[in-house]
Structures are given as structure tokens and as C-alpha cells.
PDB file of C-alpha atoms in Angstrom:
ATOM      1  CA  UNK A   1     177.736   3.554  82.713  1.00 79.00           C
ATOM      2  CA  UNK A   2     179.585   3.467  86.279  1.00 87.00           C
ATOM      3  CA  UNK A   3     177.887   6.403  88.726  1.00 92.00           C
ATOM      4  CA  UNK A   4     181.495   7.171  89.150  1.00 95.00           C
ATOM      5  CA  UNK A   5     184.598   6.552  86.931  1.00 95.00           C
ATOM      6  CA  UNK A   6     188.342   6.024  87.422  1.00 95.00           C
ATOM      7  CA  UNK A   7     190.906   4.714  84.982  1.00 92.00           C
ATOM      8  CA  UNK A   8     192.201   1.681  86.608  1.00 91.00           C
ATOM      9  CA  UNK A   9     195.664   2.199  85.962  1.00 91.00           C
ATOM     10  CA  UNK A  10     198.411   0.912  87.276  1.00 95.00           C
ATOM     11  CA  UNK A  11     199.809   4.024  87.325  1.00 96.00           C
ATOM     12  CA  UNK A  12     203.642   3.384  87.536  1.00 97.00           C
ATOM     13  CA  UNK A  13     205.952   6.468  88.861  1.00 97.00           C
ATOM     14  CA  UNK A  14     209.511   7.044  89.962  1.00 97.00           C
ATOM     15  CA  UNK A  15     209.722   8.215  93.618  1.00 98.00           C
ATOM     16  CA  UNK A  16     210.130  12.153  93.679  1.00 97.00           C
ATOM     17  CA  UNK A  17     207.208  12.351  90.410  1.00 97.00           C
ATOM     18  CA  UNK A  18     203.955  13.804  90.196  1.00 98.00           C
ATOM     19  CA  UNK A  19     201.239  12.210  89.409  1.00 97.00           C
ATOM     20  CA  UNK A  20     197.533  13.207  88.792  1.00 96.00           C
ATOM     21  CA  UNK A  21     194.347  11.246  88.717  1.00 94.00           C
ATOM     22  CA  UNK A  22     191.188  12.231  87.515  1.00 94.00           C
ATOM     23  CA  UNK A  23     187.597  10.733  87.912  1.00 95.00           C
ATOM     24  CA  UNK A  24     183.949  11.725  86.649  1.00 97.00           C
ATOM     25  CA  UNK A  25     180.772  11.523  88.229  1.00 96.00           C
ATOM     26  CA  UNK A  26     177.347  11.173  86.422  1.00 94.00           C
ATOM     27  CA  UNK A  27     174.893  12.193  88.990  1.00 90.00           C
ATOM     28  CA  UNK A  28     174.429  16.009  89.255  1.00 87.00           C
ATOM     29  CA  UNK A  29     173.320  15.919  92.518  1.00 87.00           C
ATOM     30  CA  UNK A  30     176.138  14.679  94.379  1.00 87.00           C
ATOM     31  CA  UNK A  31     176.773  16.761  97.143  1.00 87.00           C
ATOM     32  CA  UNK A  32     180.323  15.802  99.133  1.00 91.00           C
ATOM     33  CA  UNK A  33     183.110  14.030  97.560  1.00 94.00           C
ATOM     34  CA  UNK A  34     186.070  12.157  98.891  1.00 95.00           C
ATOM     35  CA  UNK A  35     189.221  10.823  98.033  1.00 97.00           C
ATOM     36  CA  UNK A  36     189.969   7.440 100.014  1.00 96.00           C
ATOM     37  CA  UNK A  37     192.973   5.142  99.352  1.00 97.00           C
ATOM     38  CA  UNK A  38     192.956   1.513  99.492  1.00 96.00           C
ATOM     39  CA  UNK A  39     195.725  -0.684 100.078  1.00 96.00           C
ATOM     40  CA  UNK A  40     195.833  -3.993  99.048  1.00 92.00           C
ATOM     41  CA  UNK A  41     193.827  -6.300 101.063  1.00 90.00           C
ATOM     42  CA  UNK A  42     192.450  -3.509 103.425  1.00 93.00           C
ATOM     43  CA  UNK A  43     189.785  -1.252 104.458  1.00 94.00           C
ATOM     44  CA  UNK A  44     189.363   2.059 102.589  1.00 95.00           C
ATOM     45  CA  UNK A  45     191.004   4.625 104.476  1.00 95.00           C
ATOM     46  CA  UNK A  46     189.872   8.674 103.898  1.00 94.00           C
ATOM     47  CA  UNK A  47     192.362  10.750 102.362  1.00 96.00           C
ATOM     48  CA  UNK A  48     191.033  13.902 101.905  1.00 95.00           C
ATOM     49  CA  UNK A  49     187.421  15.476 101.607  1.00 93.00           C
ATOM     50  CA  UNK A  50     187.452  17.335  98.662  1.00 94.00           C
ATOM     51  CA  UNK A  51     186.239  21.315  98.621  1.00 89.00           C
ATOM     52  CA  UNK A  52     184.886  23.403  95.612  1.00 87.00           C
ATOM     53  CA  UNK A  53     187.439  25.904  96.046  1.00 89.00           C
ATOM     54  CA  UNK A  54     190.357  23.262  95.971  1.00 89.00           C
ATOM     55  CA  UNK A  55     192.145  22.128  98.590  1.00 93.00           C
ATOM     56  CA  UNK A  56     195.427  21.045  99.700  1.00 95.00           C
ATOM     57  CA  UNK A  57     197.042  18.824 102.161  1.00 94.00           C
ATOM     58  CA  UNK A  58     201.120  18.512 102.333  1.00 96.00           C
ATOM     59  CA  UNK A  59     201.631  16.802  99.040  1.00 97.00           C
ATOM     60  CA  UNK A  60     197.887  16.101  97.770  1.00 97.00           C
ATOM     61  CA  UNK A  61     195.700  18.652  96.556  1.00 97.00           C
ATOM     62  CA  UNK A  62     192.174  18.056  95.525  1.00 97.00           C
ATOM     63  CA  UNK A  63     189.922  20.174  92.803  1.00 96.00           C
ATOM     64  CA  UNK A  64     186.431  19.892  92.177  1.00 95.00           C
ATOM     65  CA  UNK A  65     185.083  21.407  88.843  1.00 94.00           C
ATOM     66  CA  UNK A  66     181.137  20.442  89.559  1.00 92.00           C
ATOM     67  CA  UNK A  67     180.263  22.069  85.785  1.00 92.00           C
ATOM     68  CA  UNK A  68     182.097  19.137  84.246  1.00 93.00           C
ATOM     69  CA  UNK A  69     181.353  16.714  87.624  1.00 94.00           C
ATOM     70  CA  UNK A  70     185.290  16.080  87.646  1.00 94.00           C
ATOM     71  CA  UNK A  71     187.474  16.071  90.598  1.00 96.00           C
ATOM     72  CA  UNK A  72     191.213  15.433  89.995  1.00 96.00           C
ATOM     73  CA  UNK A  73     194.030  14.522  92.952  1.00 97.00           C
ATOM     74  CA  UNK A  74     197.641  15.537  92.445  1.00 97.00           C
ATOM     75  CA  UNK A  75     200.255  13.954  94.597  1.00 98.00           C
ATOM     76  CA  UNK A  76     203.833  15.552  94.783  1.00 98.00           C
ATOM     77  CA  UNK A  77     207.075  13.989  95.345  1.00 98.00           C
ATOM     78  CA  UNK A  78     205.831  11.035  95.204  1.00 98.00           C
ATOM     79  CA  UNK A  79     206.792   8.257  98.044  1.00 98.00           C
ATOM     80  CA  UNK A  80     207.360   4.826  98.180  1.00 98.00           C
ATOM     81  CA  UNK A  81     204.327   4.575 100.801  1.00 97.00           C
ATOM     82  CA  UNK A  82     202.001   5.802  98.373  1.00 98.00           C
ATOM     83  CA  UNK A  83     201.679   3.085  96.129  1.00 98.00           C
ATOM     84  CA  UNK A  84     198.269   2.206  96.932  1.00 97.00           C
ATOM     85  CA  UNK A  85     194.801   2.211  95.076  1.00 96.00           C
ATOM     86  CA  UNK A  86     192.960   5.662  95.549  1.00 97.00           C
ATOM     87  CA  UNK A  87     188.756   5.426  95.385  1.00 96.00           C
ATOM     88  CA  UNK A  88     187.091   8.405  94.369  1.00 96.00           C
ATOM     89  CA  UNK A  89     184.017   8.583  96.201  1.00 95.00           C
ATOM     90  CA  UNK A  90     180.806  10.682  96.425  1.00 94.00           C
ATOM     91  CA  UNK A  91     177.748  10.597  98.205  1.00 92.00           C
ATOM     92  CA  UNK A  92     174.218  12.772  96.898  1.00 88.00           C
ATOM     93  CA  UNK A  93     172.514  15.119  98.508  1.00 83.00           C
ATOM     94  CA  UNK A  94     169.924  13.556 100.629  1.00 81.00           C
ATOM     95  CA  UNK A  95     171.205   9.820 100.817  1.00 83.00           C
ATOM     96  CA  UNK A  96     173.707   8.831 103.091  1.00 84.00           C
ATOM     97  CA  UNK A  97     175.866   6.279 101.639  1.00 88.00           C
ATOM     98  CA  UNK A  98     178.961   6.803  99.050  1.00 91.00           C
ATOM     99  CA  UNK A  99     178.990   5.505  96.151  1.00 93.00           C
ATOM    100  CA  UNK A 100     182.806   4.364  95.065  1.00 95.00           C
ATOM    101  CA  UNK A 101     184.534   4.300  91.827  1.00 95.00           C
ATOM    102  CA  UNK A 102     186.610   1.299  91.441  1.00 94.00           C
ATOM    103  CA  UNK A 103     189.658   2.823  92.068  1.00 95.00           C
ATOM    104  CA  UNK A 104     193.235   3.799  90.686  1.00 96.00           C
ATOM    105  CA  UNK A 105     196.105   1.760  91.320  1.00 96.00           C
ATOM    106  CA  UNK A 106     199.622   3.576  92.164  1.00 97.00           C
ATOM    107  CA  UNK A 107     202.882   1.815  92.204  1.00 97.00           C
ATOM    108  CA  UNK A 108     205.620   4.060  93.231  1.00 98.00           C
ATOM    109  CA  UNK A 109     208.957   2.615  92.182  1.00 97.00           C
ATOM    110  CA  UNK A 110     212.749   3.676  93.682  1.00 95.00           C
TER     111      UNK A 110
ATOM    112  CA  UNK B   1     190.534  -1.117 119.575  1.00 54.00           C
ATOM    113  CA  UNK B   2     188.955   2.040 119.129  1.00 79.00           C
ATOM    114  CA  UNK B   3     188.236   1.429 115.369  1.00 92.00           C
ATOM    115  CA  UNK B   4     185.270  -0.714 113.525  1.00 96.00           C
ATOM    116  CA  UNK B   5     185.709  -4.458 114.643  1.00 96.00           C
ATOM    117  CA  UNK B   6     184.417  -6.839 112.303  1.00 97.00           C
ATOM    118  CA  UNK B   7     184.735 -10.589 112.761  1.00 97.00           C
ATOM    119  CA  UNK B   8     185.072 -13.539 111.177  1.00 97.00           C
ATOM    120  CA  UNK B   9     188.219 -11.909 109.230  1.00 96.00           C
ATOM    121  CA  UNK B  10     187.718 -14.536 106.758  1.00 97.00           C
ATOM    122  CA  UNK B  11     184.654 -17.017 106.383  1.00 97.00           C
ATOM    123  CA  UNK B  12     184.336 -19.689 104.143  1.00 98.00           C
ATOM    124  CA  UNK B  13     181.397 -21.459 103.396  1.00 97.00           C
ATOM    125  CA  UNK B  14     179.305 -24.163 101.433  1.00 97.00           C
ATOM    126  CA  UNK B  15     177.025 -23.191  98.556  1.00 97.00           C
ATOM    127  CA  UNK B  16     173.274 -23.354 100.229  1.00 97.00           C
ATOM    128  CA  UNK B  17     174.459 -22.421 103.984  1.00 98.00           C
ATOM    129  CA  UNK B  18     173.749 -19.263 105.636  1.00 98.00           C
ATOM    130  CA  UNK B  19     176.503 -17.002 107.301  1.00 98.00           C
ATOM    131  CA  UNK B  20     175.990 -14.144 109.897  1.00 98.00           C
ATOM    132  CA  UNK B  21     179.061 -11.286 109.809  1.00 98.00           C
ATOM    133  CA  UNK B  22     179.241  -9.461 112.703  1.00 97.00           C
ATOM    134  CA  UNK B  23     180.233  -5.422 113.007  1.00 97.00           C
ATOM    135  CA  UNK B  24     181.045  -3.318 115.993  1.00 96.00           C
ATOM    136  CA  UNK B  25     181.828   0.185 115.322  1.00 95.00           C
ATOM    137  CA  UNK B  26     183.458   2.880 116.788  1.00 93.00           C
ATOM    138  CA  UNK B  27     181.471   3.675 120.612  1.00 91.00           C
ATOM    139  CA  UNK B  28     179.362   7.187 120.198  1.00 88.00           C
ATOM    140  CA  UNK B  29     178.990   6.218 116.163  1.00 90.00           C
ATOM    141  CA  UNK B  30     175.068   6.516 115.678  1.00 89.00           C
ATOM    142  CA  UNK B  31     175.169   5.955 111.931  1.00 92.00           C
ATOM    143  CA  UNK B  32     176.536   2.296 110.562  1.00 94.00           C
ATOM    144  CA  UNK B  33     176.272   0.938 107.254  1.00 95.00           C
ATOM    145  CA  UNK B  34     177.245  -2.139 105.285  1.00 97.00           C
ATOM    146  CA  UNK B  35     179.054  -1.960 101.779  1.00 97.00           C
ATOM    147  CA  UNK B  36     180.726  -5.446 100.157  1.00 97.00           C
ATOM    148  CA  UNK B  37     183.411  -5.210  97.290  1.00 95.00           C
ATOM    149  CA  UNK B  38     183.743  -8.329  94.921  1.00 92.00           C
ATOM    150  CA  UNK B  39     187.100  -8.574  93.039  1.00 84.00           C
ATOM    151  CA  UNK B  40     187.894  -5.944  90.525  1.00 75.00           C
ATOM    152  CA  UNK B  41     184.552  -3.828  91.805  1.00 80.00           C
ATOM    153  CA  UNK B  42     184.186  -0.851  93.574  1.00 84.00           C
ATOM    154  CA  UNK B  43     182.502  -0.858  96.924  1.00 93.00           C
ATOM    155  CA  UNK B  44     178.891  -1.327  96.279  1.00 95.00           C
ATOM    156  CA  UNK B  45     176.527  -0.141  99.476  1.00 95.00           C
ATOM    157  CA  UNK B  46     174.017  -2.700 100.841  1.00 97.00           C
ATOM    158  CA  UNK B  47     172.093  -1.374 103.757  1.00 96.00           C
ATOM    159  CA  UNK B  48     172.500   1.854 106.306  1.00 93.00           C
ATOM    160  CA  UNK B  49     171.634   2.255 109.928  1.00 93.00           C
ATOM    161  CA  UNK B  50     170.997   5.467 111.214  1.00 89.00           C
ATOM    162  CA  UNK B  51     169.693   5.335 115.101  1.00 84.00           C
ATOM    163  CA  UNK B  52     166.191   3.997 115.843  1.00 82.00           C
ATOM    164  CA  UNK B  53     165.255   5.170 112.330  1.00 86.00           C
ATOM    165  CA  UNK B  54     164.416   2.514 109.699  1.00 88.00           C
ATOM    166  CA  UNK B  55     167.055   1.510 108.085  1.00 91.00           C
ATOM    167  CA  UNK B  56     167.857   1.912 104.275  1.00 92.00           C
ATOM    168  CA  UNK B  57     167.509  -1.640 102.999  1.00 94.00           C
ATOM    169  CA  UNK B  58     167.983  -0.449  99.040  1.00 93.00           C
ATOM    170  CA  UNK B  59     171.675  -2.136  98.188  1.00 94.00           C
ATOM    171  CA  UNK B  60     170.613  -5.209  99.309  1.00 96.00           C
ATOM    172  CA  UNK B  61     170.421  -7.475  96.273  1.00 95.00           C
ATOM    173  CA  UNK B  62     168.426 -10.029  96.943  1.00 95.00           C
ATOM    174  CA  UNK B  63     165.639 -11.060 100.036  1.00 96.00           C
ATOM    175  CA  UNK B  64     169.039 -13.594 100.962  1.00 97.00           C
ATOM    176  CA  UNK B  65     170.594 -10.749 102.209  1.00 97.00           C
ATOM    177  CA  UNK B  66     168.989  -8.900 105.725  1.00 97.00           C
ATOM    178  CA  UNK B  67     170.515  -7.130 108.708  1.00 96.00           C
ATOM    179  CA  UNK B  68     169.829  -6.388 111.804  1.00 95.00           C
ATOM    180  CA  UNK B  69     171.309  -3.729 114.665  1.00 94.00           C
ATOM    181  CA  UNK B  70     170.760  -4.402 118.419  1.00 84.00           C
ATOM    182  CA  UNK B  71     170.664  -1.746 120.571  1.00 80.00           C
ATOM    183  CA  UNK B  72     171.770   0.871 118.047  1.00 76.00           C
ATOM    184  CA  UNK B  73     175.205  -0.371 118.381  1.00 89.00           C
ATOM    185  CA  UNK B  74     176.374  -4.362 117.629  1.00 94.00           C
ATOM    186  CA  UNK B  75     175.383  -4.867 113.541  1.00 96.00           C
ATOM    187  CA  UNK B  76     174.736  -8.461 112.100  1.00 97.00           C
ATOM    188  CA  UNK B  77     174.710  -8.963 108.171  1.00 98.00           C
ATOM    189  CA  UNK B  78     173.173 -12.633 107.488  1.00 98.00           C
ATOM    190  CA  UNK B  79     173.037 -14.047 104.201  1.00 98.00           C
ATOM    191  CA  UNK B  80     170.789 -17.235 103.720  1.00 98.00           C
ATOM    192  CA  UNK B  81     171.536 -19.908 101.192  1.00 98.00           C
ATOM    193  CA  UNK B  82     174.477 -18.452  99.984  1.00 98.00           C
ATOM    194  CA  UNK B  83     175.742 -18.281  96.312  1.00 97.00           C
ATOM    195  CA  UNK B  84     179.104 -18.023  94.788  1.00 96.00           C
ATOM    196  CA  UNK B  85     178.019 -14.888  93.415  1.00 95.00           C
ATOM    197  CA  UNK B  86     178.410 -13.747  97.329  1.00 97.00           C
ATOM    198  CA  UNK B  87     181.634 -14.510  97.649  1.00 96.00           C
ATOM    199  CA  UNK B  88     183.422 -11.114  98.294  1.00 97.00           C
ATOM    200  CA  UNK B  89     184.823  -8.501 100.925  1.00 97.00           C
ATOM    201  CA  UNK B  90     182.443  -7.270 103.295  1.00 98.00           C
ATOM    202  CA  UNK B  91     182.805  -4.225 104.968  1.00 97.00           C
ATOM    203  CA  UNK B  92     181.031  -2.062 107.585  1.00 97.00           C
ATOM    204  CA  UNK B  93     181.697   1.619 108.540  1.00 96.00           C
ATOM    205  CA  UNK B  94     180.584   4.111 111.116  1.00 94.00           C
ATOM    206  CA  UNK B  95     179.863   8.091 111.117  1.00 92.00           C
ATOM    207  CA  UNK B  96     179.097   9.961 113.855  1.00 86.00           C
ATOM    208  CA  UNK B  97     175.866  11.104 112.461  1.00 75.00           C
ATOM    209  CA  UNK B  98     174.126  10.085 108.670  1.00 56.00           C
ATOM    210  CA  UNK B  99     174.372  13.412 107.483  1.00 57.00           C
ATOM    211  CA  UNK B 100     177.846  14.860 106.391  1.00 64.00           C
ATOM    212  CA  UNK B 101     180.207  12.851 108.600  1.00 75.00           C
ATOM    213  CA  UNK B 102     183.450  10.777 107.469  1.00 88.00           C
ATOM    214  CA  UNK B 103     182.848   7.186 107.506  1.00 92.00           C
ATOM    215  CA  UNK B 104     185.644   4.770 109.254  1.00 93.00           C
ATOM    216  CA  UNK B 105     185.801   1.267 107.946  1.00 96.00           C
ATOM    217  CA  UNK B 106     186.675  -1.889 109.374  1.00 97.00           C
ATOM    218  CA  UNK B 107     188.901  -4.206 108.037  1.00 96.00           C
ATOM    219  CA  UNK B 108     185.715  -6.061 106.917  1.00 97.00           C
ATOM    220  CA  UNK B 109     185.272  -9.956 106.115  1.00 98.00           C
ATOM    221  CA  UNK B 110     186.526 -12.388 103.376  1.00 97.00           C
ATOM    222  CA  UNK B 111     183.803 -14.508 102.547  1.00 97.00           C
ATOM    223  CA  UNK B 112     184.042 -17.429 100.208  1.00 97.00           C
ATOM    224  CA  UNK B 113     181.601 -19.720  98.864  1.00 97.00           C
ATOM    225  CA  UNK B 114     182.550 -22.861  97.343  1.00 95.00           C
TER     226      UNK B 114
END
């Protein structure tokens, strides 16, 4: 089992929907997460860190339920520009690099 | 640029040679690491660099792989007799410090092995 899963998707959406994704993480002691998006052939860009108590920025919010080691990103009104692949990422407490979920894909249609 | 610089952008290679990938990140980062994502894979970490500190060699998969950081700044990732197995996207990133800092990536590079 992946340290930290995504469904791959595609996700396909109209432009002006709402769209959630969700990911799980195994290891209890991960400490910071992240949401990073990815487009295609490109470096992995940060999106958003992502807080305990939730938290928003313009059209994405982030929530972090660490009981059942889920965090979830909503994007409203969704744009054209977002199609994309979004990483969910998290690093432990104590190590220093992030481990990466493979990703899920977003194709925002007119 | 004031971003991580990473050359080659895209590398090609015979099965057996060795290939060096070069990183430069972002001036003032003190904290550099190496990560490589093969097609339909997440980004798997290789190796981190964190000052004059030792670095943490545990992603590295095999003794082909090493790297090396001069002067806590310019990275090198060498891989020695490489496989096809290699072939995949390899990218470095910087933080500001190890511990609780955003890491930047480069565009990374595109190596194949034929």
C-alpha cells in the first residue's frame, strides 16, 4: 500500500463546477501536508499548505481530518486554467523530504 | 532566473554509460534535495542536502546512484552504468531551511536510456 493515496482520475468538469478531491495517508506521524499541482510536463508547483483547522485560499480550500489521516481540496468555479494534476503531499515529523501521492488529474472543459 | 536551474533539460543516453545532472537552486536556499518521477509514479525522494550536515542518502536505490554538493550550493546527481529502469524525470528542489520550509522545484531533467 502507497504511503499516500489519490484516485487518479481524470476528473472531467464543466467550467463554473466544483470539484473535490480527497487523498489518505498511512503514516500517523506525518506532520505538514501540502497540496501541489502539476501540469503536464512540469515541475510541481505548491498550491496550498494545508492547516488542521481548514483553510482557504480564493477558490481552494483545504481540510485536514488527522483522526482518519484524510485531507480533501475543494476548488470552486472551476477555470479553464485549472486543469492540471494536483499531488497530495506530506512530509513526517522528523524527516525532511515529502513523500507524494501520484496525483489527480483535472480537465476543466468550456 | 531566480528559480531552481537544472540542466541538461533532457538527456539521453546508452544502456551501461554514466550521466551527471546538474542542480542550482535558488541563492540563500541551505536545504536541496533530489526526487525523480518515472511515468505514471509519484515523485519518489532520492537523497537530501541540508548545509555541511551529512546528507540523507536513504531514496537512493541502488550504489549506481550518488550525489554530491560543492560548496553548499551547485548539486550533481551521477548515475553510473545506467539502466532503462532509470529512465525518468529528475527533479531537484530547494527550502530555505530542512525543517518546515516550502520546497521550489526546478523544471528537472528528462533522462532516457535506450
Amino acid at each position: 500500500r502507497k504511503e499516500v493515496e489519490q484516485d487518479p482520475g481524470p476528473f472531467n468538469v464543466p467550467e463554473g463546477a466544483t470539484v473535490a478531491f480527497n487523498c489518505t495517508y498511512s503514516n500517523s506521524a506525518s506532520q505538514s501536508f501540502f497540496w501541489y499541482r502539476q501540469d503536464c510536463r512540469k515541475e510541481p508547483k505548491l498550491l496550498m499548505s494545508v492547516y488542521s483547522s481548514g483553510n482557504e485560499d480564493g477558490r481552494f480550500t483545504a481540510q485536514l481530518n488527522r483522526a482518519s489521516q484524510y485531507i480533501s481540496l475543494l476548488i470552486r468555479d472551476s477555470k479553464l486554467s485549472d486543469s492540471a494534476t494536483y499531488l497530495c503531499v506530506v512530509r513526517r515529523e522528523g524527516f525532511q523530504k515529502l513523500v507524494f501521492g501520484t496525483g489527480t488529474r483535472l480537465l476543466v472543459s468550456p | 532566473g531566480a528559480g531552481v536551474s537544472q540542466s541538461p533539460s533532457n538527456k539521453v543516453t546508452e544502456k551501461g554509460k554514466d550521466v551527471e545532472l546538474r542542480c542550482d537552486p535558488i541563492s540563500g536556499h541551505t536545504a536541496l534535495y533530489w526526487y525523480r518521477q518515472s511515468l505514471g509514479q509519484g515523485l519518489e525522494f532520492l537523497i537530501y542536502f541540508q548545509g555541511n550536515s551529512a546528507p540523507d542518502k536513504s531514496g537512493l536505490p541502488s550504489d549506481r546512484f550518488s550525489a554530491e554538493r560543492t560548496g553548499g550550493s551547485v548539486s550533481t546527481l551521477t548515475i553510473q552504468r545506467t539502466q532503462q529502469e532509470d529512465s525518468a524525470v529528475y527533479l531537484c528542489a530547494s527550502s530555505f531551511t530542512g525543517t518546515g520550509n516550502i520546497q521550489y522545484f526546478g523544471a528537472g531533467t528528462r533522462l532516457s536510456v535506450l
